[in-house]
N, CA, C and O atoms as CSV, one atom per row, in Angstrom:
chain,resi,resn,atom,element,x,y,z
A,1,UNK,N,N,-13.146,7.801,87.762
A,1,UNK,CA,C,-12.379,7.120,87.854
A,1,UNK,C,C,-12.255,7.036,89.676
A,1,UNK,O,O,-11.338,7.808,89.957
A,2,UNK,N,N,-12.561,6.693,90.392
A,2,UNK,CA,C,-12.493,6.505,91.550
A,2,UNK,C,C,-11.650,5.690,91.919
A,2,UNK,O,O,-11.642,4.488,91.657
A,3,UNK,N,N,-10.258,6.778,93.070
A,3,UNK,CA,C,-9.560,5.855,93.783
A,3,UNK,C,C,-8.651,4.872,92.511
A,3,UNK,O,O,-8.371,3.682,92.656
A,4,UNK,N,N,-8.265,5.807,91.151
A,4,UNK,CA,C,-7.738,4.944,90.296
A,4,UNK,C,C,-7.818,4.580,89.625
A,4,UNK,O,O,-6.994,4.549,88.711
A,5,UNK,N,N,-9.667,3.692,89.697
A,5,UNK,CA,C,-10.186,2.295,89.444
A,5,UNK,C,C,-11.115,2.347,88.497
A,5,UNK,O,O,-12.278,2.150,88.848
A,6,UNK,N,N,-10.852,2.592,87.242
A,6,UNK,CA,C,-11.863,2.295,86.494
A,6,UNK,C,C,-12.662,0.980,85.744
A,6,UNK,O,O,-12.134,-0.078,85.403
A,7,UNK,N,N,-14.185,1.399,85.584
A,7,UNK,CA,C,-14.559,0.402,84.796
A,7,UNK,C,C,-15.262,0.173,83.901
A,7,UNK,O,O,-16.474,0.258,84.099
A,8,UNK,N,N,-14.835,-0.149,82.773
A,8,UNK,CA,C,-15.258,0.329,81.271
A,8,UNK,C,C,-16.851,-0.641,80.720
A,8,UNK,O,O,-16.703,-1.844,80.936
A,9,UNK,N,N,-17.860,-0.384,80.261
A,9,UNK,CA,C,-19.035,-1.328,80.360
A,9,UNK,C,C,-18.591,-1.527,78.828
A,9,UNK,O,O,-17.969,-0.709,78.150
A,10,UNK,N,N,-18.924,-2.451,78.541
A,10,UNK,CA,C,-18.393,-3.497,77.003
A,10,UNK,C,C,-20.335,-3.481,76.826
A,10,UNK,O,O,-20.860,-3.438,77.938
A,11,UNK,N,N,-20.880,-3.496,76.200
A,11,UNK,CA,C,-21.873,-3.623,75.123
A,11,UNK,C,C,-21.781,-3.740,74.092
A,11,UNK,O,O,-21.246,-2.937,73.328
A,12,UNK,N,N,-22.502,-5.232,73.687
A,12,UNK,CA,C,-23.005,-5.124,72.239
A,12,UNK,C,C,-22.322,-5.410,71.774
A,12,UNK,O,O,-21.358,-5.322,72.535
A,13,UNK,N,N,-21.828,-6.003,70.320
A,13,UNK,CA,C,-20.985,-6.759,69.702
A,13,UNK,C,C,-19.663,-5.658,70.039
A,13,UNK,O,O,-19.846,-4.481,70.350
A,14,UNK,N,N,-18.218,-6.352,69.898
A,14,UNK,CA,C,-17.215,-5.995,69.898
A,14,UNK,C,C,-16.251,-7.263,68.272
A,14,UNK,O,O,-15.540,-8.265,68.201
A,15,UNK,N,N,-16.751,-6.514,67.576
A,15,UNK,CA,C,-15.549,-6.965,66.174
A,15,UNK,C,C,-15.609,-5.860,65.671
A,15,UNK,O,O,-16.082,-4.898,66.276
A,16,UNK,N,N,-14.942,-5.770,63.959
A,16,UNK,CA,C,-14.077,-4.905,62.951
A,16,UNK,C,C,-14.433,-3.271,63.072
A,16,UNK,O,O,-13.892,-2.254,62.636
A,17,UNK,N,N,-15.764,-3.573,63.987
A,17,UNK,CA,C,-16.587,-2.121,63.452
A,17,UNK,C,C,-16.869,-0.888,64.213
A,17,UNK,O,O,-17.351,0.237,64.086
A,18,UNK,N,N,-16.140,-1.941,65.352
A,18,UNK,CA,C,-16.531,-1.290,67.196
A,18,UNK,C,C,-15.291,-1.456,67.884
A,18,UNK,O,O,-14.966,-0.831,68.893
A,19,UNK,N,N,-14.637,-2.290,67.319
A,19,UNK,CA,C,-12.808,-2.277,68.684
A,19,UNK,C,C,-11.796,-1.126,68.088
A,19,UNK,O,O,-10.620,-1.472,67.968
A,20,UNK,N,N,-11.982,-0.422,67.886
A,20,UNK,CA,C,-11.014,0.250,67.952
A,20,UNK,C,C,-11.563,1.832,68.581
A,20,UNK,O,O,-10.796,2.746,68.885
A,21,UNK,N,N,-13.303,1.884,68.696
A,21,UNK,CA,C,-13.148,2.840,70.103
A,21,UNK,C,C,-13.076,1.890,70.941
A,21,UNK,O,O,-12.454,2.443,71.848
A,22,UNK,N,N,-13.305,0.673,71.342
A,22,UNK,CA,C,-13.139,-0.243,72.728
A,22,UNK,C,C,-11.558,0.671,72.920
A,22,UNK,O,O,-11.585,1.796,73.420
A,23,UNK,N,N,-10.078,-0.037,72.407
A,23,UNK,CA,C,-9.003,0.115,72.270
A,23,UNK,C,C,-9.162,1.904,72.516
A,23,UNK,O,O,-8.344,2.466,73.244
A,24,UNK,N,N,-10.266,2.686,71.848
A,24,UNK,CA,C,-9.510,4.048,72.099
A,24,UNK,C,C,-10.048,4.987,73.651
A,24,UNK,O,O,-9.767,6.005,74.282
A,25,UNK,N,N,-10.635,4.255,73.667
A,25,UNK,CA,C,-11.299,4.391,75.001
A,25,UNK,C,C,-10.387,4.132,76.184
A,25,UNK,O,O,-10.367,4.686,77.283
A,26,UNK,N,N,-9.814,3.386,75.809
A,26,UNK,CA,C,-8.907,2.694,77.221
A,26,UNK,C,C,-7.950,2.786,77.882
A,26,UNK,O,O,-7.439,2.586,78.984
A,27,UNK,N,N,-7.771,3.338,76.392
A,27,UNK,CA,C,-6.321,4.191,76.269
A,27,UNK,C,C,-5.769,5.800,76.600
A,27,UNK,O,O,-4.809,6.525,76.858
A,28,UNK,N,N,-7.175,5.697,76.370
A,28,UNK,CA,C,-7.878,7.500,77.058
A,28,UNK,C,C,-7.625,6.772,78.518
A,28,UNK,O,O,-6.583,7.092,79.090
A,29,UNK,N,N,-8.474,5.839,79.153
A,29,UNK,CA,C,-8.040,5.998,80.145
A,29,UNK,C,C,-7.265,5.830,81.185
A,29,UNK,O,O,-7.196,6.433,82.256
A,30,UNK,N,N,-6.664,4.903,80.733
A,30,UNK,CA,C,-5.079,4.766,80.997
A,30,UNK,C,C,-4.119,5.909,81.255
A,30,UNK,O,O,-3.400,6.107,82.234
A,31,UNK,N,N,-4.277,6.615,80.146
A,31,UNK,CA,C,-3.146,8.122,80.053
A,31,UNK,C,C,-3.825,8.961,81.043
A,31,UNK,O,O,-3.098,9.767,81.625
A,32,UNK,N,N,-4.894,8.944,81.312
A,32,UNK,CA,C,-5.993,9.872,81.699
A,32,UNK,C,C,-5.423,9.316,83.719
A,32,UNK,O,O,-5.891,9.974,84.649
A,33,UNK,N,N,-4.506,8.188,83.990
A,33,UNK,CA,C,-4.336,7.786,84.689
A,33,UNK,C,C,-4.777,6.412,86.035
A,33,UNK,O,O,-4.506,6.093,87.193
A,34,UNK,N,N,-5.683,5.956,84.762
A,34,UNK,CA,C,-5.942,4.496,85.570
A,34,UNK,C,C,-4.822,4.104,86.226
A,34,UNK,O,O,-3.659,4.207,85.834
A,35,UNK,N,N,-5.463,3.384,87.835
A,35,UNK,CA,C,-4.239,2.379,87.794
A,35,UNK,C,C,-4.526,0.641,87.737
A,35,UNK,O,O,-3.740,-0.282,87.524
A,36,UNK,N,N,-6.362,0.649,88.095
A,36,UNK,CA,C,-6.867,-0.222,87.232
A,36,UNK,C,C,-7.746,-0.342,86.649
A,36,UNK,O,O,-8.673,0.050,87.358
A,37,UNK,N,N,-8.168,-0.711,85.574
A,37,UNK,CA,C,-9.451,-0.721,84.904
A,37,UNK,C,C,-9.723,-2.810,84.498
A,37,UNK,O,O,-9.069,-3.852,84.552
A,38,UNK,N,N,-11.033,-2.361,84.140
A,38,UNK,CA,C,-11.696,-2.894,84.555
A,38,UNK,C,C,-12.868,-3.687,83.642
A,38,UNK,O,O,-13.789,-4.191,84.286
A,39,UNK,N,N,-12.884,-3.823,82.204
A,39,UNK,CA,C,-13.495,-4.326,81.412
A,39,UNK,C,C,-15.398,-4.898,81.466
A,39,UNK,O,O,-15.395,-5.995,82.025
A,40,UNK,N,N,-16.336,-4.641,81.217
A,40,UNK,CA,C,-17.199,-5.095,82.113
A,40,UNK,C,C,-17.864,-5.053,81.100
A,40,UNK,O,O,-18.286,-4.043,80.537
A,41,UNK,N,N,-18.041,-6.457,80.715
A,41,UNK,CA,C,-18.180,-7.527,79.353
A,41,UNK,C,C,-20.107,-8.104,80.060
A,41,UNK,O,O,-21.117,-8.397,79.420
A,42,UNK,N,N,-19.894,-8.054,81.336
A,42,UNK,CA,C,-21.287,-8.445,80.945
A,42,UNK,C,C,-22.866,-8.635,80.187
A,42,UNK,O,O,-23.530,-9.671,80.236
A,43,UNK,N,N,-23.376,-7.005,79.291
A,43,UNK,CA,C,-23.538,-7.088,78.083
A,43,UNK,C,C,-23.028,-6.317,77.128
A,43,UNK,O,O,-23.098,-5.167,76.693
A,44,UNK,N,N,-22.201,-7.874,76.848
A,44,UNK,CA,C,-21.265,-7.910,75.089
A,44,UNK,C,C,-22.490,-9.216,74.976
A,44,UNK,O,O,-22.966,-9.785,75.958
A,45,UNK,N,N,-22.750,-9.429,73.922
A,45,UNK,CA,C,-22.998,-9.989,72.900
A,45,UNK,C,C,-22.330,-11.370,72.439
A,45,UNK,O,O,-22.374,-12.579,72.668
A,46,UNK,N,N,-21.546,-10.217,71.474
A,46,UNK,CA,C,-20.410,-11.074,70.210
A,46,UNK,C,C,-19.106,-10.591,70.896
A,46,UNK,O,O,-19.115,-9.946,71.945
A,47,UNK,N,N,-17.967,-10.956,70.214
A,47,UNK,CA,C,-16.321,-10.228,70.560
A,47,UNK,C,C,-15.931,-11.258,69.535
A,47,UNK,O,O,-16.349,-12.407,69.676
A,48,UNK,N,N,-15.226,-10.967,68.596
A,48,UNK,CA,C,-14.240,-11.519,67.149
A,48,UNK,C,C,-12.876,-11.269,67.394
A,48,UNK,O,O,-12.659,-10.434,68.272
A,49,UNK,N,N,-12.040,-11.708,66.920
A,49,UNK,CA,C,-10.526,-11.354,66.829
A,49,UNK,C,C,-10.434,-9.946,67.347
A,49,UNK,O,O,-9.611,-9.538,68.166
A,50,UNK,N,N,-11.598,-9.104,66.634
A,50,UNK,CA,C,-10.387,-7.339,66.019
A,50,UNK,C,C,-10.812,-7.165,67.822
A,50,UNK,O,O,-10.472,-6.282,68.608
A,51,UNK,N,N,-11.510,-8.155,67.996
A,51,UNK,CA,C,-12.245,-7.247,69.694
A,51,UNK,C,C,-10.947,-7.541,70.968
A,51,UNK,O,O,-10.396,-6.889,71.855
A,52,UNK,N,N,-10.899,-8.824,70.448
A,52,UNK,CA,C,-10.153,-9.704,71.237
A,52,UNK,C,C,-8.436,-8.454,71.538
A,52,UNK,O,O,-7.696,-7.946,72.380
A,53,UNK,N,N,-8.661,-8.571,70.427
A,53,UNK,CA,C,-7.003,-7.727,69.744
A,53,UNK,C,C,-7.164,-6.377,70.668
A,53,UNK,O,O,-6.179,-6.143,71.368
A,54,UNK,N,N,-8.386,-5.349,70.784
A,54,UNK,CA,C,-8.397,-4.319,71.381
A,54,UNK,C,C,-7.986,-4.889,73.165
A,54,UNK,O,O,-7.420,-4.588,74.216
A,55,UNK,N,N,-8.402,-5.418,72.793
A,55,UNK,CA,C,-8.440,-5.939,74.768
A,55,UNK,C,C,-6.425,-6.299,75.139
A,55,UNK,O,O,-5.786,-6.046,76.160
A,56,UNK,N,N,-5.997,-6.901,73.922
A,56,UNK,CA,C,-4.753,-7.400,73.891
A,56,UNK,C,C,-4.056,-5.888,74.657
A,56,UNK,O,O,-3.750,-5.598,75.814
A,57,UNK,N,N,-3.993,-4.951,72.958
A,57,UNK,CA,C,-3.604,-3.884,73.363
A,57,UNK,C,C,-3.807,-3.355,74.017
A,57,UNK,O,O,-2.761,-2.880,74.458
A,58,UNK,N,N,-5.077,-2.820,74.803
A,58,UNK,CA,C,-5.042,-1.784,75.840
A,58,UNK,C,C,-4.373,-2.926,76.720
A,58,UNK,O,O,-3.625,-2.182,77.355
A,59,UNK,N,N,-4.175,-3.844,77.083
A,59,UNK,CA,C,-3.144,-4.833,78.355
A,59,UNK,C,C,-1.652,-4.254,78.612
A,59,UNK,O,O,-1.035,-3.772,79.562
A,60,UNK,N,N,-1.292,-4.704,76.628
A,60,UNK,CA,C,-0.079,-3.812,76.229
A,60,UNK,C,C,0.466,-2.859,76.761
A,60,UNK,O,O,1.522,-2.774,77.388
A,61,UNK,N,N,-0.460,-1.973,76.430
A,61,UNK,CA,C,-0.452,-0.661,77.197
A,61,UNK,C,C,-0.480,0.327,78.198
A,61,UNK,O,O,-0.136,1.487,78.421
A,62,UNK,N,N,-1.012,-0.597,78.675
A,62,UNK,CA,C,-1.315,-0.621,80.178
A,62,UNK,C,C,-0.458,-0.945,81.283
A,62,UNK,O,O,-0.443,-0.496,82.429
A,63,UNK,N,N,0.538,-2.158,80.492
A,63,UNK,CA,C,1.898,-2.782,81.459
A,63,UNK,C,C,2.683,-1.786,81.701
A,63,UNK,O,O,3.198,-1.460,82.771
A,64,UNK,N,N,2.763,-1.300,80.657
A,64,UNK,CA,C,3.961,-0.160,80.033
A,64,UNK,C,C,3.987,0.959,81.354
A,64,UNK,O,O,5.029,1.513,81.705
A,65,UNK,N,N,2.581,1.199,82.054
A,65,UNK,CA,C,2.867,2.308,83.111
A,65,UNK,C,C,2.327,1.693,84.194
A,65,UNK,O,O,1.462,2.183,84.921
A,66,UNK,N,N,2.834,0.612,84.310
A,66,UNK,CA,C,2.138,-0.035,85.515
A,66,UNK,C,C,0.406,-0.195,86.078
A,66,UNK,O,O,0.196,-0.333,87.283
A,67,UNK,N,N,-0.439,-0.168,85.351
A,67,UNK,CA,C,-2.035,-0.395,85.180
A,67,UNK,C,C,-2.474,-2.065,84.967
A,67,UNK,O,O,-2.212,-2.922,84.123
A,68,UNK,N,N,-3.026,-2.026,85.820
A,68,UNK,CA,C,-3.411,-3.268,85.700
A,68,UNK,C,C,-5.369,-3.342,84.951
A,68,UNK,O,O,-6.226,-2.518,85.269
A,69,UNK,N,N,-5.630,-4.639,83.882
A,69,UNK,CA,C,-6.466,-4.832,83.000
A,69,UNK,C,C,-6.813,-5.681,83.415
A,69,UNK,O,O,-6.036,-6.453,83.977
A,70,UNK,N,N,-8.576,-6.005,83.299
A,70,UNK,CA,C,-8.852,-6.871,83.662
A,70,UNK,C,C,-9.986,-7.188,82.692
A,70,UNK,O,O,-10.207,-6.404,81.769
A,71,UNK,N,N,-10.816,-8.441,82.868
A,71,UNK,CA,C,-12.370,-8.636,82.064
A,71,UNK,C,C,-12.285,-9.616,83.077
A,71,UNK,O,O,-13.215,-10.404,83.253
A,72,UNK,N,N,-14.499,-8.622,82.465
A,72,UNK,CA,C,-15.310,-9.218,84.290
A,72,UNK,C,C,-16.583,-9.711,83.472
A,72,UNK,O,O,-17.157,-9.213,82.503
A,73,UNK,N,N,-16.777,-10.659,84.078
A,73,UNK,CA,C,-18.868,-11.094,83.447
A,73,UNK,C,C,-18.604,-11.109,82.013
A,73,UNK,O,O,-18.748,-10.133,81.277
A,74,UNK,N,N,-18.115,-12.547,81.566
A,74,UNK,CA,C,-17.842,-12.765,79.992
A,74,UNK,C,C,-19.305,-13.987,80.105
A,74,UNK,O,O,-19.317,-15.041,80.741
A,75,UNK,N,N,-20.536,-13.333,79.177
A,75,UNK,CA,C,-21.264,-15.125,79.619
A,75,UNK,C,C,-20.691,-16.550,79.340
A,75,UNK,O,O,-19.673,-16.655,80.024
A,76,UNK,N,N,-20.788,-17.048,79.028
A,76,UNK,CA,C,-20.113,-18.523,79.458
A,76,UNK,C,C,-20.292,-18.990,77.810
A,76,UNK,O,O,-19.967,-20.176,77.876
A,77,UNK,N,N,-20.514,-18.812,76.860
A,77,UNK,CA,C,-20.187,-18.483,75.241
A,77,UNK,C,C,-18.316,-17.887,75.103
A,77,UNK,O,O,-17.186,-18.270,74.799
A,78,UNK,N,N,-19.269,-16.456,75.688
A,78,UNK,CA,C,-17.826,-15.667,75.032
A,78,UNK,C,C,-16.723,-16.579,76.394
A,78,UNK,O,O,-15.549,-16.622,76.025
A,79,UNK,N,N,-16.898,-17.054,77.391
A,79,UNK,CA,C,-16.415,-17.350,78.200
A,79,UNK,C,C,-15.053,-17.952,77.438
A,79,UNK,O,O,-13.958,-17.417,77.264
A,80,UNK,N,N,-15.627,-19.490,76.990
A,80,UNK,CA,C,-15.236,-20.114,76.518
A,80,UNK,C,C,-14.534,-19.708,75.068
A,80,UNK,O,O,-13.693,-20.463,74.582
A,81,UNK,N,N,-14.781,-18.925,74.645
A,81,UNK,CA,C,-14.520,-18.467,73.430
A,81,UNK,C,C,-12.642,-17.934,73.792
A,81,UNK,O,O,-11.531,-18.178,73.323
A,82,UNK,N,N,-13.236,-17.103,74.898
A,82,UNK,CA,C,-11.516,-16.135,75.765
A,82,UNK,C,C,-10.539,-17.274,75.781
A,82,UNK,O,O,-9.355,-17.256,75.445
A,83,UNK,N,N,-11.519,-18.618,76.395
A,83,UNK,CA,C,-10.306,-19.491,76.831
A,83,UNK,C,C,-9.615,-20.110,75.963
A,83,UNK,O,O,-8.437,-20.437,76.104
A,84,UNK,N,N,-10.251,-20.293,75.083
A,84,UNK,CA,C,-9.789,-20.862,73.727
A,84,UNK,C,C,-8.584,-20.239,73.229
A,84,UNK,O,O,-7.678,-20.728,72.555
A,85,UNK,N,N,-8.698,-19.382,73.562
A,85,UNK,CA,C,-7.521,-18.559,72.379
A,85,UNK,C,C,-6.947,-18.645,73.588
A,85,UNK,O,O,-5.779,-18.493,73.228
A,86,UNK,N,N,-6.890,-18.775,74.760
A,86,UNK,CA,C,-5.271,-18.366,75.644
A,86,UNK,C,C,-5.760,-16.940,75.635
A,86,UNK,O,O,-4.736,-16.365,75.265
A,87,UNK,N,N,-6.371,-16.308,75.749
A,87,UNK,CA,C,-6.501,-14.792,75.998
A,87,UNK,C,C,-6.168,-15.080,77.551
A,87,UNK,O,O,-5.128,-14.554,77.948
A,88,UNK,N,N,-6.783,-15.717,78.334
A,88,UNK,CA,C,-6.982,-15.716,80.418
A,88,UNK,C,C,-6.051,-16.045,80.310
A,88,UNK,O,O,-5.952,-16.095,81.536
A,89,UNK,N,N,-4.631,-16.542,79.822
A,89,UNK,CA,C,-3.847,-17.129,80.289
A,89,UNK,C,C,-2.663,-15.194,80.583
A,89,UNK,O,O,-1.507,-15.039,80.978
A,90,UNK,N,N,-3.496,-14.393,80.241
A,90,UNK,CA,C,-2.598,-13.157,79.690
A,90,UNK,C,C,-3.358,-12.498,80.820
A,90,UNK,O,O,-3.049,-12.376,82.005
A,91,UNK,N,N,-4.730,-11.995,79.970
A,91,UNK,CA,C,-5.264,-10.872,80.761
A,91,UNK,C,C,-6.386,-11.284,81.754
A,91,UNK,O,O,-7.303,-11.745,81.075
A,92,UNK,N,N,-6.659,-11.310,82.896
A,92,UNK,CA,C,-7.378,-12.309,83.580
A,92,UNK,C,C,-8.259,-11.900,83.757
A,92,UNK,O,O,-8.591,-10.714,83.757
A,93,UNK,N,N,-8.907,-12.933,83.973
A,93,UNK,CA,C,-10.827,-12.860,83.649
A,93,UNK,C,C,-11.213,-12.805,84.970
A,93,UNK,O,O,-10.407,-13.369,85.709
A,94,UNK,N,N,-12.274,-12.265,85.586
A,94,UNK,CA,C,-13.284,-12.474,86.748
A,94,UNK,C,C,-14.687,-12.841,86.206
A,94,UNK,O,O,-15.381,-12.606,85.217
A,95,UNK,N,N,-14.752,-13.582,87.435
A,95,UNK,CA,C,-17.170,-13.525,87.315
A,95,UNK,C,C,-17.193,-12.084,87.003
A,95,UNK,O,O,-16.792,-11.569,85.960
A,96,UNK,N,N,-17.536,-11.691,87.685
A,96,UNK,CA,C,-17.877,-9.952,87.641
A,96,UNK,C,C,-16.928,-8.891,88.044
A,96,UNK,O,O,-15.784,-9.151,88.416
A,97,UNK,N,N,-17.427,-7.653,87.964
A,97,UNK,CA,C,-16.725,-6.833,88.674
A,97,UNK,C,C,-15.958,-6.730,89.585
A,97,UNK,O,O,-14.758,-6.489,89.721
A,98,UNK,N,N,-16.944,-6.982,90.315
A,98,UNK,CA,C,-17.696,-7.445,92.444
A,98,UNK,C,C,-15.588,-7.900,92.201
A,98,UNK,O,O,-14.607,-7.291,91.777
A,99,UNK,N,N,-15.752,-8.712,92.541
A,99,UNK,CA,C,-13.905,-9.741,92.487
A,99,UNK,C,C,-13.109,-8.923,91.979
A,99,UNK,O,O,-12.009,-8.790,92.513
A,100,UNK,N,N,-13.543,-7.925,90.468
A,100,UNK,CA,C,-12.010,-7.519,89.861
A,100,UNK,C,C,-11.296,-6.734,90.346
A,100,UNK,O,O,-10.101,-6.466,90.224
A,101,UNK,N,N,-12.583,-6.140,91.262
A,101,UNK,CA,C,-12.258,-5.100,91.956
A,101,UNK,C,C,-11.719,-4.971,93.071
A,101,UNK,O,O,-11.122,-3.923,93.314
A,102,UNK,N,N,-11.819,-6.367,94.367
A,102,UNK,CA,C,-11.192,-6.683,95.107
A,102,UNK,C,C,-9.516,-6.952,95.048
A,102,UNK,O,O,-8.834,-7.743,94.395
A,103,UNK,N,N,-9.206,-5.970,95.990
A,103,UNK,CA,C,-7.462,-6.457,96.008
A,103,UNK,C,C,-6.968,-7.159,96.667
A,103,UNK,O,O,-5.851,-7.511,96.288
A,104,UNK,N,N,-7.322,-7.565,97.571
A,104,UNK,CA,C,-7.137,-9.102,97.906
A,104,UNK,C,C,-6.953,-10.241,97.059
A,104,UNK,O,O,-7.644,-10.334,96.044
A,105,UNK,N,N,-5.777,-11.468,97.459
A,105,UNK,CA,C,-6.268,-12.630,96.802
A,105,UNK,C,C,-6.167,-12.701,95.265
A,105,UNK,O,O,-6.375,-13.704,94.582
A,106,UNK,N,N,-5.762,-11.291,94.769
A,106,UNK,CA,C,-5.567,-11.676,93.148
A,106,UNK,C,C,-6.371,-11.630,92.252
A,106,UNK,O,O,-7.361,-11.151,92.804
A,107,UNK,N,N,-6.717,-11.876,90.825
A,107,UNK,CA,C,-7.973,-12.776,90.400
A,107,UNK,C,C,-8.570,-14.000,90.617
A,107,UNK,O,O,-8.015,-15.059,90.908
A,108,UNK,N,N,-10.106,-13.709,90.401
A,108,UNK,CA,C,-11.269,-14.240,90.901
A,108,UNK,C,C,-11.273,-14.617,90.125
A,108,UNK,O,O,-11.793,-13.817,89.348
A,109,UNK,N,N,-10.778,-16.187,89.234
A,109,UNK,CA,C,-11.738,-16.850,88.384
A,109,UNK,C,C,-12.525,-16.933,87.943
A,109,UNK,O,O,-13.352,-17.129,88.833
A,110,UNK,N,N,-13.191,-16.930,86.676
A,110,UNK,CA,C,-14.698,-17.421,86.618
A,110,UNK,C,C,-15.086,-18.590,86.409
A,110,UNK,O,O,-14.220,-19.237,85.821
A,111,UNK,N,N,-15.918,-19.105,86.605
A,111,UNK,CA,C,-16.373,-20.637,87.004
A,111,UNK,C,C,-16.334,-21.460,85.366
A,111,UNK,O,O,-16.632,-20.885,84.319
A,112,UNK,N,N,-16.000,-22.560,85.446
A,112,UNK,CA,C,-16.346,-23.239,84.003
A,112,UNK,C,C,-17.575,-23.041,84.004
A,112,UNK,O,O,-18.261,-23.416,83.053
């Protein structure tokens, strides 16, 4: 953790078998005092509704303590799925980690 900022690298597939680990890790970082949590999905190849549910769960828990959660670095295919589900209207989506950590200007949305 650096200045309350935490970047979690999410790699491989996030599905029913691995979503619990993502949720648990995110919740541990929030409980440890993270003020800004960025899920770096640059190396994630797949996620299903369980994975998105883990992100939504972390987001709900984070908002209760004033922590922001965002997603960064989705591939075009996964970004399309993220937008189709409406998750981008709840948990901000950024092009990359650098823009997710930019304090000014709010979320820098990934391009379509």
